[in-house]
PDB file of C-alpha atoms in Angstrom:
ATOM      1  CA  MET J  14      18.082 -12.724  16.802  1.00 87.00           C
ATOM      2  CA  LEU J  15      19.313 -10.485  13.888  1.00 90.00           C
ATOM      3  CA  GLN J  16      20.878  -7.489  14.128  1.00 94.00           C
ATOM      4  CA  PRO J  17      20.148  -4.609  11.389  1.00 94.00           C
ATOM      5  CA  ALA J  18      21.259  -1.936  10.644  1.00 94.00           C
ATOM      6  CA  ILE J  19      18.928   1.220  11.450  1.00 91.00           C
ATOM      7  CA  GLU J  20      17.353   2.297   8.205  1.00 86.00           C
ATOM      8  CA  GLU J  21      16.939   6.174   8.939  1.00 81.00           C
ATOM      9  CA  GLY J  22      14.593   8.864   6.630  1.00 89.00           C
ATOM     10  CA  ILE J  23      15.203  12.260   6.028  1.00 94.00           C
ATOM     11  CA  LYS J  24      12.171  15.217   5.216  1.00 96.00           C
ATOM     12  CA  PHE J  25      13.527  17.485   3.023  1.00 96.00           C
ATOM     13  CA  ASP J  26      11.527  21.188   3.080  1.00 95.00           C
ATOM     14  CA  SER J  27      13.523  22.762  -0.172  1.00 96.00           C
ATOM     15  CA  TYR J  28      14.293  21.374  -3.527  1.00 95.00           C
ATOM     16  CA  GLU J  29      16.907  22.592  -3.275  1.00 96.00           C
ATOM     17  CA  ALA J  30      18.010  20.471  -0.328  1.00 96.00           C
ATOM     18  CA  LEU J  31      16.894  17.767  -1.368  1.00 95.00           C
ATOM     19  CA  LYS J  32      19.028  18.546  -4.945  1.00 95.00           C
ATOM     20  CA  ASP J  33      21.808  19.313  -2.967  1.00 94.00           C
ATOM     21  CA  HIS J  34      21.942  15.307  -0.674  1.00 93.00           C
ATOM     22  CA  VAL J  35      21.142  13.132  -4.221  1.00 92.00           C
ATOM     23  CA  GLU J  36      23.950  14.929  -5.688  1.00 90.00           C
ATOM     24  CA  GLU J  37      26.883  14.618  -3.186  1.00 82.00           C
ATOM     25  CA  ASP J  38      24.484  10.952  -2.409  1.00 79.00           C
ATOM     26  CA  ARG J  39      26.141   8.722  -5.514  1.00 81.00           C
ATOM     27  CA  ARG J  40      28.317   6.915  -3.095  1.00 83.00           C
ATOM     28  CA  THR J  41      25.532   4.154  -3.589  1.00 87.00           C
ATOM     29  CA  ALA J  42      27.552   0.534  -5.722  1.00 90.00           C
ATOM     30  CA  ILE J  43      26.358  -1.671  -7.426  1.00 92.00           C
ATOM     31  CA  GLN J  44      27.088  -5.689  -7.138  1.00 94.00           C
ATOM     32  CA  ARG J  45      27.282  -8.187  -8.870  1.00 93.00           C
ATOM     33  CA  LEU J  46      26.528 -11.864  -7.941  1.00 93.00           C
ATOM     34  CA  ASN J  47      27.642 -15.013 -10.120  1.00 91.00           C
ATOM     35  CA  PHE J  48      26.862 -17.714  -7.997  1.00 86.00           C
ATOM     36  CA  THR J  49      27.754 -20.196 -11.495  1.00 84.00           C
ATOM     37  CA  SER J  50      31.159 -19.244 -11.124  1.00 86.00           C
ATOM     38  CA  GLY J  51      31.143 -19.548  -7.447  1.00 88.00           C
ATOM     39  CA  ASP J  52      30.178 -16.284  -5.363  1.00 92.00           C
ATOM     40  CA  GLN J  53      28.667 -17.321  -1.795  1.00 93.00           C
ATOM     41  CA  ILE J  54      26.780 -15.081   0.552  1.00 94.00           C
ATOM     42  CA  LYS J  55      26.882 -15.743   4.552  1.00 95.00           C
ATOM     43  CA  VAL J  56      25.763 -14.353   8.004  1.00 95.00           C
ATOM     44  CA  ASN J  57      28.698 -13.122  10.622  1.00 96.00           C
ATOM     45  CA  ASP J  58      27.964 -12.108  14.129  1.00 95.00           C
ATOM     46  CA  ASP J  59      23.740 -12.103  13.402  1.00 94.00           C
ATOM     47  CA  ARG J  60      24.595  -8.594  11.575  1.00 95.00           C
ATOM     48  CA  TYR J  61      27.301  -9.067   9.099  1.00 97.00           C
ATOM     49  CA  LEU J  62      26.304  -9.986   5.402  1.00 97.00           C
ATOM     50  CA  VAL J  63      29.692 -11.663   3.860  1.00 97.00           C
ATOM     51  CA  HIS J  64      30.282 -11.623   0.003  1.00 96.00           C
ATOM     52  CA  GLN J  65      32.401 -14.025  -1.421  1.00 95.00           C
ATOM     53  CA  ASN J  66      33.378 -13.239  -4.405  1.00 93.00           C
ATOM     54  CA  GLY J  67      34.398 -16.474  -6.938  1.00 89.00           C
ATOM     55  CA  SER J  68      35.970 -15.064  -9.753  1.00 88.00           C
ATOM     56  CA  ASP J  69      39.105 -14.018  -7.277  1.00 90.00           C
ATOM     57  CA  GLY J  70      37.905 -15.191  -3.841  1.00 89.00           C
ATOM     58  CA  THR J  71      37.840 -11.539  -2.324  1.00 93.00           C
ATOM     59  CA  GLU J  72      35.373 -11.089   0.566  1.00 95.00           C
ATOM     60  CA  SER J  73      33.555  -7.858   2.250  1.00 97.00           C
ATOM     61  CA  THR J  74      31.789  -7.481   5.031  1.00 98.00           C
ATOM     62  CA  TYR J  75      28.774  -5.165   5.235  1.00 98.00           C
ATOM     63  CA  GLU J  76      25.572  -5.033   7.138  1.00 97.00           C
ATOM     64  CA  PHE J  77      22.350  -5.104   6.082  1.00 96.00           C
ATOM     65  CA  THR J  78      19.229  -3.918   6.301  1.00 94.00           C
ATOM     66  CA  SER J  79      15.327  -5.138   7.919  1.00 93.00           C
ATOM     67  CA  SER J  80      14.657  -4.271   3.258  1.00 91.00           C
ATOM     68  CA  ALA J  81      17.667  -6.145   2.324  1.00 93.00           C
ATOM     69  CA  LEU J  82      17.352  -9.527   4.137  1.00 93.00           C
ATOM     70  CA  LYS J  83      13.588  -9.448   3.726  1.00 93.00           C
ATOM     71  CA  LYS J  84      14.135  -9.179  -0.607  1.00 93.00           C
ATOM     72  CA  LEU J  85      16.883 -12.003  -0.161  1.00 94.00           C
ATOM     73  CA  PHE J  86      15.094 -14.304   1.807  1.00 94.00           C
ATOM     74  CA  THR J  87      12.055 -13.492  -0.852  1.00 94.00           C
ATOM     75  CA  ILE J  88      14.064 -13.419  -3.402  1.00 94.00           C
ATOM     76  CA  THR J  89      14.978 -17.720  -2.228  1.00 93.00           C
ATOM     77  CA  GLY J  90      12.105 -18.579  -1.392  1.00 92.00           C
ATOM     78  CA  CYS J  91      12.281 -18.170   1.958  1.00 92.00           C
ATOM     79  CA  GLY J  92      10.024 -15.305   2.805  1.00 89.00           C
ATOM     80  CA  PRO J  93       8.381 -15.736   6.451  1.00 89.00           C
ATOM     81  CA  LEU J  94      12.643 -16.856   7.241  1.00 90.00           C
ATOM     82  CA  TYR J  95      12.982 -13.139   8.475  1.00 88.00           C
ATOM     83  CA  ASN J  96      10.100 -13.208  11.588  1.00 89.00           C
ATOM     84  CA  SER J  97      11.244 -15.785  12.960  1.00 88.00           C
ATOM     85  CA  MET J  98      14.780 -15.138  12.940  1.00 87.00           C
ATOM     86  CA  MET J  99      14.222 -11.774  14.837  1.00 87.00           C
ATOM     87  CA  LEU J 100      13.176 -13.892  17.304  1.00 83.00           C
ATOM     88  CA  GLU J 101      14.789 -13.532  20.460  1.00 81.00           C
ATOM     89  CA  SER J 102      17.135 -16.191  20.647  1.00 82.00           C
ATOM     90  CA  GLY J 103      21.187 -17.072  21.843  1.00 82.00           C
ATOM     91  CA  PHE J 104      23.777 -15.232  19.948  1.00 88.00           C
ATOM     92  CA  GLY J 105      24.236 -16.590  17.029  1.00 86.00           C
ATOM     93  CA  MET J 106      21.783 -19.442  16.177  1.00 91.00           C
ATOM     94  CA  SER J 107      19.885 -16.872  13.633  1.00 91.00           C
ATOM     95  CA  THR J 108      23.586 -16.949  11.566  1.00 93.00           C
ATOM     96  CA  SER J 109      24.065 -20.823  12.055  1.00 94.00           C
ATOM     97  CA  TYR J 110      20.826 -21.567  10.600  1.00 93.00           C
ATOM     98  CA  ILE J 111      20.830 -19.037   7.552  1.00 94.00           C
ATOM     99  CA  ASN J 112      23.971 -20.115   7.036  1.00 95.00           C
ATOM    100  CA  ASP J 113      22.831 -23.754   6.686  1.00 94.00           C
ATOM    101  CA  ILE J 114      20.466 -22.568   3.961  1.00 93.00           C
ATOM    102  CA  LEU J 115      22.574 -20.616   2.584  1.00 92.00           C
ATOM    103  CA  SER J 116      24.997 -23.544   2.325  1.00 92.00           C
ATOM    104  CA  PRO J 117      25.560 -23.685  -1.317  1.00 88.00           C
ATOM    105  CA  ALA J 118      24.817 -27.488  -1.413  1.00 90.00           C
ATOM    106  CA  ARG J 119      21.412 -27.043  -0.600  1.00 91.00           C
ATOM    107  CA  PRO J 120      18.883 -24.822  -4.342  1.00 90.00           C
ATOM    108  CA  TYR J 121      17.956 -22.472  -1.935  1.00 91.00           C
ATOM    109  CA  LEU J 122      21.622 -20.233  -2.800  1.00 87.00           C
ATOM    110  CA  LYS J 123      21.253 -20.817  -6.901  1.00 88.00           C
ATOM    111  CA  LYS J 124      17.781 -18.467  -7.007  1.00 92.00           C
ATOM    112  CA  LEU J 125      19.606 -15.344  -6.154  1.00 91.00           C
ATOM    113  CA  ASN J 126      21.368 -15.876  -9.389  1.00 91.00           C
ATOM    114  CA  GLY J 127      21.034 -13.147 -11.680  1.00 91.00           C
ATOM    115  CA  TYR J 128      20.789 -10.755  -9.132  1.00 94.00           C
ATOM    116  CA  ASN J 129      22.485  -7.303  -7.674  1.00 95.00           C
ATOM    117  CA  PHE J 130      22.798  -5.503  -4.572  1.00 95.00           C
ATOM    118  CA  ILE J 131      22.881  -1.620  -3.963  1.00 92.00           C
ATOM    119  CA  HIS J 132      25.222  -0.877  -0.949  1.00 93.00           C
ATOM    120  CA  LYS J 133      26.881   2.262   0.039  1.00 90.00           C
ATOM    121  CA  ASP J 134      29.083   3.364   3.239  1.00 91.00           C
ATOM    122  CA  GLY J 135      29.168  -0.920   4.517  1.00 95.00           C
ATOM    123  CA  VAL J 136      25.618  -1.850   4.389  1.00 95.00           C
ATOM    124  CA  ILE J 137      23.299  -3.352   1.698  1.00 96.00           C
ATOM    125  CA  LEU J 138      20.308  -1.736   1.199  1.00 93.00           C
ATOM    126  CA  GLY J 139      18.762  -3.601  -1.170  1.00 91.00           C
ATOM    127  CA  PHE J 140      18.458  -6.574  -3.843  1.00 93.00           C
ATOM    128  CA  PHE J 141      17.080  -6.327  -7.555  1.00 92.00           C
ATOM    129  CA  SER J 142      17.892  -8.663 -10.826  1.00 91.00           C
ATOM    130  CA  GLN J 143      20.022  -7.758 -13.540  1.00 91.00           C
ATOM    131  CA  LYS J 144      17.425  -7.139 -16.166  1.00 89.00           C
ATOM    132  CA  TYR J 145      17.197  -3.565 -14.972  1.00 86.00           C
ATOM    133  CA  THR J 146      19.392  -0.974 -15.042  1.00 85.00           C
ATOM    134  CA  TYR J 147      20.033   0.744 -11.420  1.00 86.00           C
ATOM    135  CA  ILE J 148      19.687   4.777 -11.941  1.00 85.00           C
ATOM    136  CA  GLN J 149      20.277   7.125  -9.496  1.00 88.00           C
ATOM    137  CA  ASN J 150      18.483   9.007  -6.902  1.00 90.00           C
ATOM    138  CA  ALA J 151      20.334  12.543  -8.296  1.00 92.00           C
ATOM    139  CA  ASP J 152      18.776  10.845 -11.823  1.00 89.00           C
ATOM    140  CA  VAL J 153      15.596  10.618 -11.351  1.00 88.00           C
ATOM    141  CA  LEU J 154      15.435  13.854  -9.643  1.00 91.00           C
ATOM    142  CA  ALA J 155      17.126  15.912 -12.849  1.00 92.00           C
ATOM    143  CA  ALA J 156      14.399  13.665 -14.645  1.00 88.00           C
ATOM    144  CA  ALA J 157      11.301  15.325 -13.236  1.00 89.00           C
ATOM    145  CA  ASN J 158      12.814  18.858 -12.706  1.00 92.00           C
ATOM    146  CA  ASN J 159      13.466  18.589 -16.928  1.00 90.00           C
ATOM    147  CA  HIS J 160       9.519  17.761 -16.924  1.00 85.00           C
ATOM    148  CA  MET J 161       7.682  20.056 -14.551  1.00 87.00           C
ATOM    149  CA  LYS J 162      10.620  22.841 -13.494  1.00 91.00           C
ATOM    150  CA  ILE J 163      10.466  22.479 -10.102  1.00 91.00           C
ATOM    151  CA  ASP J 164      13.096  25.367  -9.748  1.00 92.00           C
ATOM    152  CA  LYS J 165      12.306  27.779 -11.839  1.00 91.00           C
ATOM    153  CA  PRO J 166      10.474  30.587 -10.126  1.00 86.00           C
ATOM    154  CA  ASN J 167       7.524  30.582 -12.672  1.00 86.00           C
ATOM    155  CA  SER J 168       6.578  27.088 -12.931  1.00 88.00           C
ATOM    156  CA  GLN J 169       2.719  25.919 -12.443  1.00 86.00           C
ATOM    157  CA  PHE J 170       4.733  22.694 -10.331  1.00 88.00           C
ATOM    158  CA  THR J 171       5.331  24.035  -6.903  1.00 89.00           C
ATOM    159  CA  PHE J 172       7.833  22.126  -4.345  1.00 92.00           C
ATOM    160  CA  ASN J 173       5.995  20.918  -1.317  1.00 91.00           C
ATOM    161  CA  GLU J 174       7.793  17.964   0.584  1.00 93.00           C
ATOM    162  CA  ALA J 175      10.148  15.057  -0.273  1.00 94.00           C
ATOM    163  CA  THR J 176      11.363  12.058   2.291  1.00 94.00           C
ATOM    164  CA  LEU J 177      14.661   9.532   1.337  1.00 92.00           C
ATOM    165  CA  VAL J 178      14.823   6.144   3.057  1.00 89.00           C
ATOM    166  CA  ASN J 179      18.259   4.258   2.455  1.00 85.00           C
ATOM    167  CA  THR J 180      17.388   5.409  -1.877  1.00 85.00           C
ATOM    168  CA  LYS J 181      13.936   5.363  -1.635  1.00 88.00           C
ATOM    169  CA  MET J 182      13.268   9.285  -2.520  1.00 91.00           C
ATOM    170  CA  LYS J 183       9.712  10.720  -2.905  1.00 92.00           C
ATOM    171  CA  VAL J 184       8.667  13.877  -4.267  1.00 92.00           C
ATOM    172  CA  ARG J 185       5.883  16.408  -3.642  1.00 90.00           C
ATOM    173  CA  VAL J 186       4.622  19.042  -5.778  1.00 89.00           C
ATOM    174  CA  VAL J 187       1.414  21.215  -6.016  1.00 85.00           C
ATOM    175  CA  GLN J 188       0.209  23.255  -8.939  1.00 77.00           C
ATOM    176  CA  GLU J 189      -0.643  26.609  -7.766  1.00 65.00           C
ATOM    177  CA  TYR J 190      -3.392  27.376  -9.485  1.00 57.00           C
ATOM    178  CA  THR J 191      -5.040  25.062  -9.492  1.00 54.00           C
ATOM    179  CA  GLY J 192      -7.773  23.375  -6.955  1.00 51.00           C
ATOM    180  CA  PHE J 193     -10.861  23.863  -5.647  1.00 51.00           C
ATOM    181  CA  LYS J 194     -13.221  24.844  -2.436  1.00 54.00           C
ATOM    182  CA  LEU J 195     -15.396  21.742  -0.585  1.00 53.00           C
ATOM    183  CA  ARG J 196     -17.855  23.726   0.484  1.00 57.00           C
ATOM    184  CA  LYS J 197     -19.781  26.608  -0.630  1.00 60.00           C
ATOM    185  CA  GLY J 198     -19.189  30.067   0.720  1.00 56.00           C
ATOM    186  CA  LYS J 199     -16.350  28.542   2.936  1.00 56.00           C
ATOM    187  CA  ASP J 200     -12.712  29.340   3.026  1.00 57.00           C
ATOM    188  CA  ASP J 201     -11.398  25.750   2.953  1.00 56.00           C
ATOM    189  CA  ILE J 202      -9.565  24.808  -0.175  1.00 57.00           C
ATOM    190  CA  THR J 203      -7.726  21.786  -1.601  1.00 63.00           C
ATOM    191  CA  GLN J 204      -4.723  22.215  -4.466  1.00 63.00           C
ATOM    192  CA  LEU J 205      -4.270  19.427  -6.715  1.00 65.00           C
ATOM    193  CA  GLY J 206      -0.419  17.990  -6.143  1.00 72.00           C
ATOM    194  CA  LEU J 207       1.240  15.346  -7.385  1.00 75.00           C
ATOM    195  CA  GLU J 208       3.595  12.565  -5.880  1.00 77.00           C
ATOM    196  CA  LEU J 209       7.392  11.766  -6.910  1.00 79.00           C
ATOM    197  CA  LYS J 210       8.238   7.919  -6.022  1.00 81.00           C
ATOM    198  CA  ASN J 211      11.001   5.964  -7.474  1.00 77.00           C
ATOM    199  CA  SER J 212      11.493   3.198  -8.599  1.00 66.00           C
ATOM    200  CA  HIS J 213      15.772   2.796 -10.129  1.00 58.00           C
ATOM    201  CA  ILE J 214      14.602   0.684 -12.568  1.00 53.00           C
ATOM    202  CA  GLY J 215      13.403   1.083 -16.185  1.00 48.00           C
ATOM    203  CA  ASP J 216      13.644   3.610 -18.903  1.00 47.00           C
ATOM    204  CA  THR J 217      12.392   6.760 -15.933  1.00 46.00           C
ATOM    205  CA  ALA J 218      12.596   4.959 -13.285  1.00 53.00           C
ATOM    206  CA  LEU J 219      10.054   7.194 -11.079  1.00 54.00           C
ATOM    207  CA  ASN J 220       6.084   6.723 -10.098  1.00 63.00           C
ATOM    208  CA  VAL J 221       3.705   9.209 -10.410  1.00 55.00           C
ATOM    209  CA  ASP J 222       0.782   9.698  -8.262  1.00 56.00           C
ATOM    210  CA  ILE J 223      -2.052  12.314  -7.450  1.00 47.00           C
ATOM    211  CA  PHE J 224      -3.392  13.343  -4.016  1.00 48.00           C
ATOM    212  CA  VAL J 225      -4.617  16.739  -2.706  1.00 50.00           C
ATOM    213  CA  LYS J 226      -3.765  18.777   0.228  1.00 54.00           C
ATOM    214  CA  ARG J 227      -6.157  20.745   2.381  1.00 49.00           C
ATOM    215  CA  LEU J 228      -4.637  24.077   2.893  1.00 47.00           C
TER     216      LEU J 228
END
């Protein structure tokens, strides 16, 4: 049975706390994969992913999150494999089975060519295509603040809340002077707001949705 690293979420109640955290959290790094040069990935002890660099022969060992492993299996065309490997089984059985799938003699591993993986503090957090450029959360937040001036007292946008799970950041801001009453004559008011979610890739790496906050 696989033993992924715990994916913990952090909640922020102020823009300053979020900004300080993402500024200090630039420890995420990118590892480029190149299986035409002899790179290899294997599982060890049901809880580690080992990356062997084909260019210099060095090996690096990481824990992995559930999200990262699901993405790896999806890329290789073995999406349903994750649930099977999470079933109760003898120690090392998942390791043996996955390593057989990821053997260079099989076609699956080559599908990871052209991908990177993101890692931080010894944990692989995800995989993404080399066609995209990874953008740090601090830069995503700075771009959002540049447009909305969230940190300014006279801005029409006010920080509401934010969450961060692994590298996935979600920020909610509300417009203080917009909204509407749900029922005439009743003190039942809503505020319109924006929910900003990072994609980490592309020019702005920022997705925007509208949400309604009930007061």
